[in-house]
PDB file of C-alpha atoms in Angstrom:
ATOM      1  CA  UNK A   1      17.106 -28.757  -7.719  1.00 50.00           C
ATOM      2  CA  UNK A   2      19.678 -30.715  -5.212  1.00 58.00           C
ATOM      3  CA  UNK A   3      21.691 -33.386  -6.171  1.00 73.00           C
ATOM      4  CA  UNK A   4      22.290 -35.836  -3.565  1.00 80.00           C
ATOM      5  CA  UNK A   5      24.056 -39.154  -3.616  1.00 84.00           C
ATOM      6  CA  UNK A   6      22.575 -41.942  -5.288  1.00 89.00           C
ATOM      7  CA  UNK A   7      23.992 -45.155  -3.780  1.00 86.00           C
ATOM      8  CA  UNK A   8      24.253 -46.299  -0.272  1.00 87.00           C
ATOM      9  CA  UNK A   9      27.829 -47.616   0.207  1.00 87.00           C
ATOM     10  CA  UNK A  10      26.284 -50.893   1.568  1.00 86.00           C
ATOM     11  CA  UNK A  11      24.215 -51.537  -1.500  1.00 86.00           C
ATOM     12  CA  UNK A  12      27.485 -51.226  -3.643  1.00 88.00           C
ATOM     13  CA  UNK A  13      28.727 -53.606  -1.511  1.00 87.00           C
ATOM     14  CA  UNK A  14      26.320 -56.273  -2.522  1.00 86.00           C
ATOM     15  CA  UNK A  15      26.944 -56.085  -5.844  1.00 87.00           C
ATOM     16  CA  UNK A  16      30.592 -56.692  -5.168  1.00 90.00           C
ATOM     17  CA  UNK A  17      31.851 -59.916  -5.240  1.00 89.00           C
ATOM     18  CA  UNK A  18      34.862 -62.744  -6.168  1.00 90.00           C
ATOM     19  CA  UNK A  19      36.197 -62.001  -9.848  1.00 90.00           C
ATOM     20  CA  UNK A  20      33.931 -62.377 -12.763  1.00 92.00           C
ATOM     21  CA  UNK A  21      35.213 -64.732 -15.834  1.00 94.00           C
ATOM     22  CA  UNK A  22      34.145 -64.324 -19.359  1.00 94.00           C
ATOM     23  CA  UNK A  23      34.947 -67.797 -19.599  1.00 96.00           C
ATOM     24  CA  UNK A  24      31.903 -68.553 -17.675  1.00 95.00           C
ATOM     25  CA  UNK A  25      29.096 -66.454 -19.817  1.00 97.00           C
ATOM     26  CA  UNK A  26      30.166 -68.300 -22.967  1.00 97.00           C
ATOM     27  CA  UNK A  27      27.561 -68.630 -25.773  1.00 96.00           C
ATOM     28  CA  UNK A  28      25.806 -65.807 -23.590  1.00 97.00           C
ATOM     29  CA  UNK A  29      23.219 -63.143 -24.974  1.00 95.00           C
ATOM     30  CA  UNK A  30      23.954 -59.277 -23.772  1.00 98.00           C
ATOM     31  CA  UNK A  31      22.905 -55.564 -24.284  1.00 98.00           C
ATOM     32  CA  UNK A  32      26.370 -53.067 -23.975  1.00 98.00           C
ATOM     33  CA  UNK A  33      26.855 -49.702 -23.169  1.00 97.00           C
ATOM     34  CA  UNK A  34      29.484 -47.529 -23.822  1.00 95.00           C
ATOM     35  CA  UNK A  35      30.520 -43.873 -22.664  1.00 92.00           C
ATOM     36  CA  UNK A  36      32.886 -42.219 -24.931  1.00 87.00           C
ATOM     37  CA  UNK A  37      34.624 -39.736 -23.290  1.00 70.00           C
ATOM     38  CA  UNK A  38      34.435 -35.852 -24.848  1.00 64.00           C
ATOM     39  CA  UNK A  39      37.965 -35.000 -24.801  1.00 58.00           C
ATOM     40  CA  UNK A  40      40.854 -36.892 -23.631  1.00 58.00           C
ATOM     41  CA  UNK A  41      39.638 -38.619 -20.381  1.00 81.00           C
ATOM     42  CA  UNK A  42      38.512 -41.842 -18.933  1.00 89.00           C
ATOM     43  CA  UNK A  43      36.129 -43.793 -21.928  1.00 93.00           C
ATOM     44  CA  UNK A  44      33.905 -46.749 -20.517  1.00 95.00           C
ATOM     45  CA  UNK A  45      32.165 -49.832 -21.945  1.00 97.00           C
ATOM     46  CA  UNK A  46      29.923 -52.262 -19.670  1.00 98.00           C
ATOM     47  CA  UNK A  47      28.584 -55.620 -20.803  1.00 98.00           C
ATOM     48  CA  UNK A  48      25.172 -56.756 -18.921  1.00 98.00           C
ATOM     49  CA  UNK A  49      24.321 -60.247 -18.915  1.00 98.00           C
ATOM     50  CA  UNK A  50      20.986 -62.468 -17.535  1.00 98.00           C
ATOM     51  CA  UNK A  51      21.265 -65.587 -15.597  1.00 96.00           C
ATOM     52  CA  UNK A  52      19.371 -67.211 -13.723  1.00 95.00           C
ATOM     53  CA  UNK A  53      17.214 -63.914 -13.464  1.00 94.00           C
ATOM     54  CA  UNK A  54      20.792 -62.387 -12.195  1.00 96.00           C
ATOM     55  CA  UNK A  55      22.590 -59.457 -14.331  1.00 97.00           C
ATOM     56  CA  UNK A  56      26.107 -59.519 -14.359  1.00 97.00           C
ATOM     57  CA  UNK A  57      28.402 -56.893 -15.410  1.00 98.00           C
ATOM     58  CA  UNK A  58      31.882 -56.981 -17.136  1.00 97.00           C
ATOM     59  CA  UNK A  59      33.279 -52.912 -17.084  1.00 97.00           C
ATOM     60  CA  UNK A  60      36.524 -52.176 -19.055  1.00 97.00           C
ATOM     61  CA  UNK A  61      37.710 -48.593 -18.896  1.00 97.00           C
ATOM     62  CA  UNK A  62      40.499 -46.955 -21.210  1.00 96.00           C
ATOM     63  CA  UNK A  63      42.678 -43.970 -20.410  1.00 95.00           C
ATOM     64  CA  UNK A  64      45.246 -42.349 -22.792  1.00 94.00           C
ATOM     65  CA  UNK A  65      48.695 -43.392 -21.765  1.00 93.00           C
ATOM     66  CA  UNK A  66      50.329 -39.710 -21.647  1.00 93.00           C
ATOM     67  CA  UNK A  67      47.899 -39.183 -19.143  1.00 92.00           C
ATOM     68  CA  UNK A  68      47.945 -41.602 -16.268  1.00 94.00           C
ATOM     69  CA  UNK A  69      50.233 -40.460 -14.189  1.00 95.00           C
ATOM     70  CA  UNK A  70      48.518 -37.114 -14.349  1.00 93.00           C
ATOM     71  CA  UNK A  71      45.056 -38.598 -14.100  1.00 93.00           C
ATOM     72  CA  UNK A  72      46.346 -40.299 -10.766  1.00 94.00           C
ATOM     73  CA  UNK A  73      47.755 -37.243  -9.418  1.00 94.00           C
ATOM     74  CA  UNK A  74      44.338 -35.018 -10.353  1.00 91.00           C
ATOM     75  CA  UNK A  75      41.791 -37.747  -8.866  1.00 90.00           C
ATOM     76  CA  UNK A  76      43.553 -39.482  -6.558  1.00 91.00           C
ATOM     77  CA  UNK A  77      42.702 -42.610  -8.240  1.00 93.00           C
ATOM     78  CA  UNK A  78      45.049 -45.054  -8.640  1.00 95.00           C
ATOM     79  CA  UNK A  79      45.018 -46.088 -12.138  1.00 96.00           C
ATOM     80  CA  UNK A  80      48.084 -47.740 -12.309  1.00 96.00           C
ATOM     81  CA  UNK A  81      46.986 -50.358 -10.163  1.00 96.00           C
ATOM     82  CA  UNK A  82      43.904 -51.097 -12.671  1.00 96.00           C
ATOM     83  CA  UNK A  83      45.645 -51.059 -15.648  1.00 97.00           C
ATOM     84  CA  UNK A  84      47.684 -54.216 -13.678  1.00 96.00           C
ATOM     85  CA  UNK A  85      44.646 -55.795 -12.769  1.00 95.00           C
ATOM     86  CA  UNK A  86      43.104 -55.369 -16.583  1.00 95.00           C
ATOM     87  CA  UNK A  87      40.195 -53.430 -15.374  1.00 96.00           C
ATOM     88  CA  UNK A  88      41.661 -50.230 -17.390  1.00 97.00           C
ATOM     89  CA  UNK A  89      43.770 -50.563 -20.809  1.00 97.00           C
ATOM     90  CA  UNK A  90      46.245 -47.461 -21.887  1.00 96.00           C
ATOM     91  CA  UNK A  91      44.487 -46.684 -25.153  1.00 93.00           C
ATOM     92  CA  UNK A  92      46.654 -43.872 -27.288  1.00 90.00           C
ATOM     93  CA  UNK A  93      48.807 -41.478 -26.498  1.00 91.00           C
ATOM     94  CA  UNK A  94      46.891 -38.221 -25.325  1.00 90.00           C
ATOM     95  CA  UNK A  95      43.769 -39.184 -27.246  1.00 88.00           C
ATOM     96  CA  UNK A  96      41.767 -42.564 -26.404  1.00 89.00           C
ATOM     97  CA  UNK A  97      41.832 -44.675 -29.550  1.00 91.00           C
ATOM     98  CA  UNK A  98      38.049 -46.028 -30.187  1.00 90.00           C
ATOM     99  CA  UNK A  99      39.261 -48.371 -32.246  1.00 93.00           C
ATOM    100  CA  UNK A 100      40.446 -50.215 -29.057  1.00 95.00           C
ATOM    101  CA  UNK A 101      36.515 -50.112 -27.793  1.00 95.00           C
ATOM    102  CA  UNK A 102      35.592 -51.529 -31.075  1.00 96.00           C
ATOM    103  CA  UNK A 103      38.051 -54.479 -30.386  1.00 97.00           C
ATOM    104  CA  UNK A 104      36.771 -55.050 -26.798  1.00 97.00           C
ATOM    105  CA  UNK A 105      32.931 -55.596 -28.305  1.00 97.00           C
ATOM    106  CA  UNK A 106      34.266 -57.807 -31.233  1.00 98.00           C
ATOM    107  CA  UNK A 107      36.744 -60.074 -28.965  1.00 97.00           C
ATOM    108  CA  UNK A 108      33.325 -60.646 -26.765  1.00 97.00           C
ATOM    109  CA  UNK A 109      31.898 -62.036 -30.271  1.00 98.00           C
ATOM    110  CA  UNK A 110      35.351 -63.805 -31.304  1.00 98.00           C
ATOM    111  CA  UNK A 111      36.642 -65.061 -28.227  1.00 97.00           C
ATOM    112  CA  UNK A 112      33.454 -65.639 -26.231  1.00 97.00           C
ATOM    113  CA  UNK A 113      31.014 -66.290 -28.423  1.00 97.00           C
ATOM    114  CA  UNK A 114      29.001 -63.557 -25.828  1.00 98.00           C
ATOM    115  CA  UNK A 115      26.611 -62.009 -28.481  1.00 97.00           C
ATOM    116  CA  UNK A 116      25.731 -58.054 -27.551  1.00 97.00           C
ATOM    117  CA  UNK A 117      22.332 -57.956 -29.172  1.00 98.00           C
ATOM    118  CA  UNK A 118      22.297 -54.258 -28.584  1.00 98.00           C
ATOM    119  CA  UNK A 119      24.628 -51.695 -27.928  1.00 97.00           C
ATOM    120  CA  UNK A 120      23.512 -48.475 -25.865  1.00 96.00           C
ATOM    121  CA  UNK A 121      26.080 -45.386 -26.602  1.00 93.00           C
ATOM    122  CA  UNK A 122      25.771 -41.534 -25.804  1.00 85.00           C
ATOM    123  CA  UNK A 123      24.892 -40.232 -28.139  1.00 77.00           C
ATOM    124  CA  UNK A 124      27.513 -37.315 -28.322  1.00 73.00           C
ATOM    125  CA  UNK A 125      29.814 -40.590 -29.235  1.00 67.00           C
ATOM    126  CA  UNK A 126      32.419 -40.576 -32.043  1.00 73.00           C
ATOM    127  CA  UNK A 127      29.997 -41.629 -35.176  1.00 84.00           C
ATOM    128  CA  UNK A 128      32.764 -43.262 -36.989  1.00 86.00           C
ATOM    129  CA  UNK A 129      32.897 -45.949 -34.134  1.00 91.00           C
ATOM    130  CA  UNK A 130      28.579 -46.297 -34.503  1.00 93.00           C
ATOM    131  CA  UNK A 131      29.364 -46.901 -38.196  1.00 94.00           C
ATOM    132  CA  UNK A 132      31.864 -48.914 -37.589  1.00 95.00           C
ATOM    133  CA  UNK A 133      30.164 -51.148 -35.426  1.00 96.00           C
ATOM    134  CA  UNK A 134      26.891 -51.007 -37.276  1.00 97.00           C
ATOM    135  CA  UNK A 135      29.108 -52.060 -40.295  1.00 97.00           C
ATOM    136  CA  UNK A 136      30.383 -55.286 -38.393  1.00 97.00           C
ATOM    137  CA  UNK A 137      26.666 -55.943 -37.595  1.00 97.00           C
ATOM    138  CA  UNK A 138      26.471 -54.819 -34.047  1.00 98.00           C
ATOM    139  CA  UNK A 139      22.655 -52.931 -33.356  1.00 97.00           C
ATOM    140  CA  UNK A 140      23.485 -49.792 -32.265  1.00 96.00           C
ATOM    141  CA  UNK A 141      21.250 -47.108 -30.341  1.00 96.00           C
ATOM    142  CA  UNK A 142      21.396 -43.518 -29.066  1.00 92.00           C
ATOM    143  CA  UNK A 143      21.109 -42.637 -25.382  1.00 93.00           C
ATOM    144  CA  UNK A 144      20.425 -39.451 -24.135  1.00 87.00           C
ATOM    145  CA  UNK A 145      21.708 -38.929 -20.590  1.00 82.00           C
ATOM    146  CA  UNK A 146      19.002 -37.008 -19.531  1.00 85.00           C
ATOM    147  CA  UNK A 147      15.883 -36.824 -17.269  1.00 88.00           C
ATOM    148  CA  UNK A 148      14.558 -39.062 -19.969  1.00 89.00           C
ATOM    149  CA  UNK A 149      16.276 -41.832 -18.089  1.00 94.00           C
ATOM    150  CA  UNK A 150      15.059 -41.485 -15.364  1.00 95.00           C
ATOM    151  CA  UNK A 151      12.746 -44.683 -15.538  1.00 95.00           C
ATOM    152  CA  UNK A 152      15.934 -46.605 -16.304  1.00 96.00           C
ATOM    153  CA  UNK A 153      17.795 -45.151 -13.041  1.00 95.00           C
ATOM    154  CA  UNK A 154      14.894 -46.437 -10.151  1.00 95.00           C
ATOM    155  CA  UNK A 155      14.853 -49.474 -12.357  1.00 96.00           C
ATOM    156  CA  UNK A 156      18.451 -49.765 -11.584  1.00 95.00           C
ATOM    157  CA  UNK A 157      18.304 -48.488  -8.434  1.00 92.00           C
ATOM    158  CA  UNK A 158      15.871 -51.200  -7.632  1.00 93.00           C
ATOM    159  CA  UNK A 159      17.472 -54.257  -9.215  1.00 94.00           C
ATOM    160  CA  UNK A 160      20.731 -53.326  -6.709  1.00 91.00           C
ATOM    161  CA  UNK A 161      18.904 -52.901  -3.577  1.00 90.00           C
ATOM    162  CA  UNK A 162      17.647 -56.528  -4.543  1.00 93.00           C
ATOM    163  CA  UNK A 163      20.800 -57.791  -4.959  1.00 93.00           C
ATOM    164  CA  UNK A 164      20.101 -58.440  -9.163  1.00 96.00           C
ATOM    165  CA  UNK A 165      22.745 -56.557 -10.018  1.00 96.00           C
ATOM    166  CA  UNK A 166      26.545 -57.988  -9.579  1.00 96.00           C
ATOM    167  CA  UNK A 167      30.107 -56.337 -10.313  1.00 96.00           C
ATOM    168  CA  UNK A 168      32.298 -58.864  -9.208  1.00 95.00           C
ATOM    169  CA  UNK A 169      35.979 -57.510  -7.852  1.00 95.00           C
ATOM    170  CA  UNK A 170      35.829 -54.617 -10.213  1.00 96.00           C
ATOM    171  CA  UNK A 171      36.814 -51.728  -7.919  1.00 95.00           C
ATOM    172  CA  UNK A 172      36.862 -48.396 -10.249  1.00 96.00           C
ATOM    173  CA  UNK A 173      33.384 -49.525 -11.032  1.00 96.00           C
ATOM    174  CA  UNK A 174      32.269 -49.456  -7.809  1.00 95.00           C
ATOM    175  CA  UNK A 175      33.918 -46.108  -7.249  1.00 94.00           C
ATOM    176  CA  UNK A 176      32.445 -44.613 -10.246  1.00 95.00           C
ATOM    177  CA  UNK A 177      28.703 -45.894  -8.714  1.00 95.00           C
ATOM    178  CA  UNK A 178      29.711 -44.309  -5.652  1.00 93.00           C
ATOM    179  CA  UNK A 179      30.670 -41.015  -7.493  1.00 94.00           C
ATOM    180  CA  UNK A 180      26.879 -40.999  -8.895  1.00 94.00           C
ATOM    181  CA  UNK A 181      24.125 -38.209  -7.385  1.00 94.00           C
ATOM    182  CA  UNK A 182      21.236 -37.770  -8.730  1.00 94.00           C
ATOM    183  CA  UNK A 183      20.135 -34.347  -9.376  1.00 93.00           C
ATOM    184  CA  UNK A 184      16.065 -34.072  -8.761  1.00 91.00           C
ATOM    185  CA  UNK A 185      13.966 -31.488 -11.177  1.00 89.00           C
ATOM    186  CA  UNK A 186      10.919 -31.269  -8.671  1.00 87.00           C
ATOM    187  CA  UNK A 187       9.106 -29.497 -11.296  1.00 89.00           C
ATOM    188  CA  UNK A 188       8.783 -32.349 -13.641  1.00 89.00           C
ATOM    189  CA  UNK A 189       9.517 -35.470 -10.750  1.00 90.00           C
ATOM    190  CA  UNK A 190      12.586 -36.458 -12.329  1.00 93.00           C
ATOM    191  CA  UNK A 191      16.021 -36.898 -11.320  1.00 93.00           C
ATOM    192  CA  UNK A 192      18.850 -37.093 -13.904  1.00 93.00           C
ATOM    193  CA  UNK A 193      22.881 -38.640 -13.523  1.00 94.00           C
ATOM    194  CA  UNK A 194      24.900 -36.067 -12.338  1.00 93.00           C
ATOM    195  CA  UNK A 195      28.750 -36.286 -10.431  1.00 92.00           C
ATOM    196  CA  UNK A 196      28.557 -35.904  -6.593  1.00 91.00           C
ATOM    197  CA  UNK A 197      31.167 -33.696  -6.873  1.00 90.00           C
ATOM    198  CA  UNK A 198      33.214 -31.632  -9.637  1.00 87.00           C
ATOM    199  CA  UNK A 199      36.152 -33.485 -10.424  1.00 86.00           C
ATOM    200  CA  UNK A 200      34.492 -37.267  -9.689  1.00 91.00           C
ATOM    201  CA  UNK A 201      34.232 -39.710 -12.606  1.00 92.00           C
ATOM    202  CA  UNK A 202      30.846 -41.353 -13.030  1.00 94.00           C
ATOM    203  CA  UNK A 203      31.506 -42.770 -16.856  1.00 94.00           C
ATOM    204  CA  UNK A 204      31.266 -46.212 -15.361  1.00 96.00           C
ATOM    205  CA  UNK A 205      28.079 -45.757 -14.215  1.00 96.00           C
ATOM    206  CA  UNK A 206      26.977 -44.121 -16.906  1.00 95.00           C
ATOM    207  CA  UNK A 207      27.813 -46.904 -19.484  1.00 96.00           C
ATOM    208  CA  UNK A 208      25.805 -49.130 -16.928  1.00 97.00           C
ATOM    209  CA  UNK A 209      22.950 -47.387 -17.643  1.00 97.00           C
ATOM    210  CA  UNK A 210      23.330 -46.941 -21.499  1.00 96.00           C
ATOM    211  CA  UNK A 211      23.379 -50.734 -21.467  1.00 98.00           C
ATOM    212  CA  UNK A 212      20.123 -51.052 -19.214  1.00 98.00           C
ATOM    213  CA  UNK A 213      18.166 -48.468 -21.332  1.00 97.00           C
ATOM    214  CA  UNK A 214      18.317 -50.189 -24.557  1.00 97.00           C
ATOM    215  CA  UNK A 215      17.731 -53.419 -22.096  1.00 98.00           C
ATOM    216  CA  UNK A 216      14.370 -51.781 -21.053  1.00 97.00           C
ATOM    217  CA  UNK A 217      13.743 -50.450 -24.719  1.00 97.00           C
ATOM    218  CA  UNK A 218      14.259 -53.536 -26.376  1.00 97.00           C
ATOM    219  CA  UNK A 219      12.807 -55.972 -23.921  1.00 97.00           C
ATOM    220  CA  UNK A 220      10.228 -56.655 -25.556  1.00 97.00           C
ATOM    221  CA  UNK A 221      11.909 -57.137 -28.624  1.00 97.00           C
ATOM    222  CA  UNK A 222      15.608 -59.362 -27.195  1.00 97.00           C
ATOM    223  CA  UNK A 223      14.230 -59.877 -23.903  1.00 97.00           C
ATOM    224  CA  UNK A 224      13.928 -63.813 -24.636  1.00 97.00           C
ATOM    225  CA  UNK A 225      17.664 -64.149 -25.883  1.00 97.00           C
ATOM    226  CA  UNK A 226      19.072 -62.066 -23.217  1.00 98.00           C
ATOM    227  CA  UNK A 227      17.106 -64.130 -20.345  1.00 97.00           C
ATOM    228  CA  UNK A 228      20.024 -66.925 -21.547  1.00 97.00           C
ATOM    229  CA  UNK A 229      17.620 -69.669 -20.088  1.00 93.00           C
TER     230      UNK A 229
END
């Protein structure tokens, strides 16, 4: 069972692009996905939303405050310089605060008027944020990042190497994509979301694909909303 990397550089690339505005996607339809981080690490949320038979997606990542300078000394990313750029917020003090994930999905509602019609979370996520957002009347729904998802990853993997799939200017994105492998279980034909190496970050990329699972569950279901037509 190897795990090999997932993206071509080039097909990142293509999904890169000028800056994407909010503004722009008013009055929009989404699905979200979020990646709670276990401990006291990077915590991810992605926004995916149709037009013109295009996704686009808005990533905002949140890293305790205590811990950025070590976090930039450990990974050699520099997080400083996307907390200035608004990619990444400093969320607590040693601890992310989920309450400032919870804000993020209701300013899209507030602000926006972009309407998540289903929100995609791992499902080893803090339940007090699912109640919470259940409670504000956000759909909620439990991913397992497993093999399971596999359908959901050559989906994926097939909507970026047509060029469906676009990230804008958001750089730790695109280095999270590029920290994605796939690990293969040849036994059952399915490959499952791994890091390409130890100490890489993929909780980017993994929020991506919490957001396009309940896409694919739910198609049938949201699909004509979230086409935004």
């Amino acid at each position: 069972n190897s795990s090999l990397a997932w993206l071509d550089a080039h097909v990142v690339e293509n999904m890169c692009g000028d800056s994407l505005s909010l503004e722009d996607f008013r009055s929009s339809y989404a699905v979200c996905g979020i990646d709670l981080s276990q401990t006291t690490d990077l915590t991810a949320a992605t926004i995916v939303i149709e037009k013109n038979g295009e996704l686009y997606v808005f990533a905002k990542f949140w890293l305790p405050a205590e811990k950025i300078d070590e976090a930039i000394s450990r990974d050699g990313v520099p997080y400083n310089i996307y907390h200035q750029r608004g990619v990444l917020d400093l969320s607590g003090d040693n601890f992310v605060d989920y309450q400032d994930c919870y804000r993020w999905l209701v300013d899209l509602v507030e602000k926006y008027e972009i309407l998540p019609l289903m929100v995609g979370y791992d499902r080893y996520s803090a339940q007090y944020l699912v109640q919470q957002l259940e409670a504000y009347g956000f759909k909620t729904d439990d991913v397992y990042q497993g093999d399971n998802l596999w359908g959901v990853i050559q989906e994926c993997e097939g909507l970026l190497k047509d060029g469906k799939i676009h990230i804008g200017d958001n750089d730790l994105l695109k280095v999270h994509l590029l920290n994605s492998a796939i690990k293969m279980n040849h036994e059952r034909g399915r490959g499952r979301l791994v890091k390409l190496n130890k100490n890489d970050h993929i909780d980017g990329c993994a929020a991506l694909l919490d957001a396009l699972c309940v896409r694919q569950k739910w198609y049938a279901e949201i699909g004509e909303q979230l086409r935004n037509e």
